[in-house]
JSON list of C-alpha atoms in Angstrom, two decimals:
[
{"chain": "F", "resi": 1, "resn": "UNK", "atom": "CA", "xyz": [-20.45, -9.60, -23.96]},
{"chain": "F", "resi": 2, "resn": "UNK", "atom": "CA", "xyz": [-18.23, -12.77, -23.00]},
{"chain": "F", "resi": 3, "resn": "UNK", "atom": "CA", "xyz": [-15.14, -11.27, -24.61]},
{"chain": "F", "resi": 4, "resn": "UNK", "atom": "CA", "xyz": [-15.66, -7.84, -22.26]},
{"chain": "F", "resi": 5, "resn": "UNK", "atom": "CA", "xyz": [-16.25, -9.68, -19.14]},
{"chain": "F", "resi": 6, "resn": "UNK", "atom": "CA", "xyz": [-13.08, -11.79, -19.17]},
{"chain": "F", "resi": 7, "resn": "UNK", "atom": "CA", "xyz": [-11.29, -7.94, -20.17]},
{"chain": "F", "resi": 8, "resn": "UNK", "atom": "CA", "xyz": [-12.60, -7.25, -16.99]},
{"chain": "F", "resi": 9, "resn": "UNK", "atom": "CA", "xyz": [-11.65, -9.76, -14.68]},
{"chain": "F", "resi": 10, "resn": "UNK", "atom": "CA", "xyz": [-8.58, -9.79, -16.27]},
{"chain": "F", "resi": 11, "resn": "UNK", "atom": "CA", "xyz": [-8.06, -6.15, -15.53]},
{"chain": "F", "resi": 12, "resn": "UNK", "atom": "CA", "xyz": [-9.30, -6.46, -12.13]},
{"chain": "F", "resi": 13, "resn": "UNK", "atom": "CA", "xyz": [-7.07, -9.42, -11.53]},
{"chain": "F", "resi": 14, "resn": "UNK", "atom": "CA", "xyz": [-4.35, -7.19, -12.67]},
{"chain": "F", "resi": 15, "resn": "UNK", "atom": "CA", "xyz": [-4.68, -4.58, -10.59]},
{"chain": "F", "resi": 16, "resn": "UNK", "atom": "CA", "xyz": [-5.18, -6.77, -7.32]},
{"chain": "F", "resi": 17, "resn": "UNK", "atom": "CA", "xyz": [-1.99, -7.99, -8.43]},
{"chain": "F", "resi": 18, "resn": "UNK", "atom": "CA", "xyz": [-0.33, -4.48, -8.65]},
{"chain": "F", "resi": 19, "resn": "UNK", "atom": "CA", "xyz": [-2.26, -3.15, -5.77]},
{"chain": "F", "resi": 20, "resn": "UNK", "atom": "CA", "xyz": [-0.69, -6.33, -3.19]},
{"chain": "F", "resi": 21, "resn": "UNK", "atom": "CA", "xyz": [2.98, -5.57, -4.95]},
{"chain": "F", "resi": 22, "resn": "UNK", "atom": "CA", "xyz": [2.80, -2.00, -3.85]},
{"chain": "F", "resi": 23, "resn": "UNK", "atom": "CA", "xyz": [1.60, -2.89, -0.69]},
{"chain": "F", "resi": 24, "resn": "UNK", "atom": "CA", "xyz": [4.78, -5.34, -0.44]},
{"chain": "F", "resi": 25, "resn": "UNK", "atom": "CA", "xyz": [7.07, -2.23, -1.13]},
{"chain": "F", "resi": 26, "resn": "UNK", "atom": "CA", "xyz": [5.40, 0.13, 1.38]},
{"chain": "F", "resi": 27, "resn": "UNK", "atom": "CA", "xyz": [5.80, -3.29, 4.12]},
{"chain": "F", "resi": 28, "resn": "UNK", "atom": "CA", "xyz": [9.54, -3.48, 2.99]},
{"chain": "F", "resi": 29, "resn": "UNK", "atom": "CA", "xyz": [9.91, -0.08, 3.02]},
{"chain": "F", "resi": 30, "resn": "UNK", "atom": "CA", "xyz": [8.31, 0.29, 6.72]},
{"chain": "F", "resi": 31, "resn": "UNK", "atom": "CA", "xyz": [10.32, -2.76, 7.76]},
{"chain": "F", "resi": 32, "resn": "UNK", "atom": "CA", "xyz": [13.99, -0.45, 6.83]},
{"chain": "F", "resi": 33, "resn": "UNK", "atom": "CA", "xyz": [12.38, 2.56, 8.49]},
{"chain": "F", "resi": 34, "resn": "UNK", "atom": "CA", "xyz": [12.01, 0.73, 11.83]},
{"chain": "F", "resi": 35, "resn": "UNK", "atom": "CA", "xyz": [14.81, -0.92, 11.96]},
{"chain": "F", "resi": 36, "resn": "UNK", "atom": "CA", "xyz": [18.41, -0.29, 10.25]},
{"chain": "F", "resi": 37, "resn": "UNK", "atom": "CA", "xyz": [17.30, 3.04, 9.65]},
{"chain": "F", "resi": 38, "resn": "UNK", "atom": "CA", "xyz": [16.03, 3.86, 13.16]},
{"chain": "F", "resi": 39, "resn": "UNK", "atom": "CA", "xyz": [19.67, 4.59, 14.34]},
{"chain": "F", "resi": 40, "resn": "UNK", "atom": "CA", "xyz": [19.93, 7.65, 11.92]},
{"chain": "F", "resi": 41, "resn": "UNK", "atom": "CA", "xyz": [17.08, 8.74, 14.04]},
{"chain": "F", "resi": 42, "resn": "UNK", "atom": "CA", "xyz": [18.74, 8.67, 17.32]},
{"chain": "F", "resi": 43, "resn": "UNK", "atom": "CA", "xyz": [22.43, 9.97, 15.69]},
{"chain": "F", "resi": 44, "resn": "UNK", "atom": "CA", "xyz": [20.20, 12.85, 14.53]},
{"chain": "F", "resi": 45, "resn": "UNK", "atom": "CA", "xyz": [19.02, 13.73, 18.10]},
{"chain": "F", "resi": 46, "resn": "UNK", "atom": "CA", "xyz": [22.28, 12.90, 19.77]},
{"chain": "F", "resi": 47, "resn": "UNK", "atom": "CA", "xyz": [23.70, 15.53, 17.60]},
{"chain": "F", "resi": 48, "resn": "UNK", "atom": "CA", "xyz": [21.36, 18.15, 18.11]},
{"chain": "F", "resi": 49, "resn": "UNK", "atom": "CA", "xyz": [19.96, 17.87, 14.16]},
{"chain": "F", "resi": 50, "resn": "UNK", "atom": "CA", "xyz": [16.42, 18.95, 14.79]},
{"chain": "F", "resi": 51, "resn": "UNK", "atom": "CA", "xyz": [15.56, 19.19, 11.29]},
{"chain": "F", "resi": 52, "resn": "UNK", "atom": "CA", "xyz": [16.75, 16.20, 9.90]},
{"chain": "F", "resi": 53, "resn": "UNK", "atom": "CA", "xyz": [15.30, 14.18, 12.92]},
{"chain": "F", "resi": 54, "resn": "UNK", "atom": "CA", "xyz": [12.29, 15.77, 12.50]},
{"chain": "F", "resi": 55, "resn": "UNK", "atom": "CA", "xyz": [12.39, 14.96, 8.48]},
{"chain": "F", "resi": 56, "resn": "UNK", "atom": "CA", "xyz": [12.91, 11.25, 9.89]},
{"chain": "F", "resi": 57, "resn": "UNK", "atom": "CA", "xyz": [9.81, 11.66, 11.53]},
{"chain": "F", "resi": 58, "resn": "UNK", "atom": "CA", "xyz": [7.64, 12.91, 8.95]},
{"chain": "F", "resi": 59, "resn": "UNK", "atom": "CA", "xyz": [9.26, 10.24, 6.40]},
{"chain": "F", "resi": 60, "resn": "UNK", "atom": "CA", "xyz": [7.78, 7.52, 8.75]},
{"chain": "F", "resi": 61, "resn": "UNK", "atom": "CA", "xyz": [4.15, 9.04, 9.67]},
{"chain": "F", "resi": 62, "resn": "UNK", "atom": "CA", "xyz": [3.93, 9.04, 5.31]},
{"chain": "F", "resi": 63, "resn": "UNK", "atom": "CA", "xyz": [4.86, 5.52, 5.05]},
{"chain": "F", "resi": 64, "resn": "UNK", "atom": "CA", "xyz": [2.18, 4.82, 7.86]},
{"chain": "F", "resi": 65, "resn": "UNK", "atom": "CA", "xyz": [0.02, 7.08, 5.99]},
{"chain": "F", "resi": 66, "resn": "UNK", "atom": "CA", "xyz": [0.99, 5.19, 2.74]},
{"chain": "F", "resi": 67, "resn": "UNK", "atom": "CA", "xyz": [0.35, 1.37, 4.28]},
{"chain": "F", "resi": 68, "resn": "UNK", "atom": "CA", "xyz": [-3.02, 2.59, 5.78]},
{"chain": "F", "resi": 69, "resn": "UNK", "atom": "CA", "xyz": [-4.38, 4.15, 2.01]},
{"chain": "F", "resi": 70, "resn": "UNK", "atom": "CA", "xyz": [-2.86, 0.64, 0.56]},
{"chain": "F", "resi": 71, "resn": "UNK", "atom": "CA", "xyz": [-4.49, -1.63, 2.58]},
{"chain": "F", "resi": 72, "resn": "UNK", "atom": "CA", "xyz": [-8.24, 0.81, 1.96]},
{"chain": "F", "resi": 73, "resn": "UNK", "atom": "CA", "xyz": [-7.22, 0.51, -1.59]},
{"chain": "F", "resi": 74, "resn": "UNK", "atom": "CA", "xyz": [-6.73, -3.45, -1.37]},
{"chain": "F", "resi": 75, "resn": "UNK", "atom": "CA", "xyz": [-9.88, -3.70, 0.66]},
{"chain": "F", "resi": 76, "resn": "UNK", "atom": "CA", "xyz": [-12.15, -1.51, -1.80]},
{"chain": "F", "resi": 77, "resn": "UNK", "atom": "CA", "xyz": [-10.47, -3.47, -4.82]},
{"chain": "F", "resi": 78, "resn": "UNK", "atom": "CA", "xyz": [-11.99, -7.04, -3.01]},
{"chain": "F", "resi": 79, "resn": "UNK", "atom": "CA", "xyz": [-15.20, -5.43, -2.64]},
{"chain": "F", "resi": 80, "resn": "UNK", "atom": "CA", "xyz": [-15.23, -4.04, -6.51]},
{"chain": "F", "resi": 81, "resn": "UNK", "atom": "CA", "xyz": [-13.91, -7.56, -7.80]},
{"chain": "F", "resi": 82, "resn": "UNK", "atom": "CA", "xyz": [-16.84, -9.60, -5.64]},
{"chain": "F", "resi": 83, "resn": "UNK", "atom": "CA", "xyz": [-19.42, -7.17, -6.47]},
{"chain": "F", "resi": 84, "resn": "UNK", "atom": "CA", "xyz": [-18.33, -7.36, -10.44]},
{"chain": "F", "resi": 85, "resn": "UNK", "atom": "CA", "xyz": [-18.37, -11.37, -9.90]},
{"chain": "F", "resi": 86, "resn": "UNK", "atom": "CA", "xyz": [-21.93, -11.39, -8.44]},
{"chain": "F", "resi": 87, "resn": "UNK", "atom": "CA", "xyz": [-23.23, -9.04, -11.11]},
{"chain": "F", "resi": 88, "resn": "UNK", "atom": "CA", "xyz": [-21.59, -11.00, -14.18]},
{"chain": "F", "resi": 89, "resn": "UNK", "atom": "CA", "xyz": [-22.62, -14.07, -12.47]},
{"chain": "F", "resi": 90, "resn": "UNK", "atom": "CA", "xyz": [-26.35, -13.12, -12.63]},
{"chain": "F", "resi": 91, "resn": "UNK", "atom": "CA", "xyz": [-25.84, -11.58, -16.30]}
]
């Protein structure tokens, strides 16, 4: 039983770990979108390119999407890894 408990924290250590590097990436990626690549935006509607302003737009509401699903996934992962700690503590 020892052995499968430390399996499991290690996997849910893991997976934290994974979880807050592809939070990093959608933060980095967020961080481009709002600034050096904000100009394309306004080229875009300075130019009359409806379309690919509009694809601007709906490549930043999915990396807002994206942070918002990240940081539920983080948050239910800490819940998960304190509720597996309490249980295994009391085991």
């Amino acid at each position: 039983m020892n052995d499968q408990i430390k399996a499991l924290n290690t996997y849910f250590w893991n997976v934290g770990n994974d979880i807050t590097d592809i939070r990093l990436l959608a933060e980095g990626a967020l961080t481009l979108y709002e600034g050096e690549a904000e100009p394309l935006h306004r080229l875009d509607m300075k130019n009359n390119e409806e379309v690919a302003a509009s694809a601007f737009d709906t490549i930043g509401t999915a990396l807002y999407d994206l942070r918002e699903r990240i940081a539920e996934m983080q948050k239910s992962h800490l819940n998960e890894t304190i509720h597996q700690t309490v249980s295994n503590a009391v085991e």
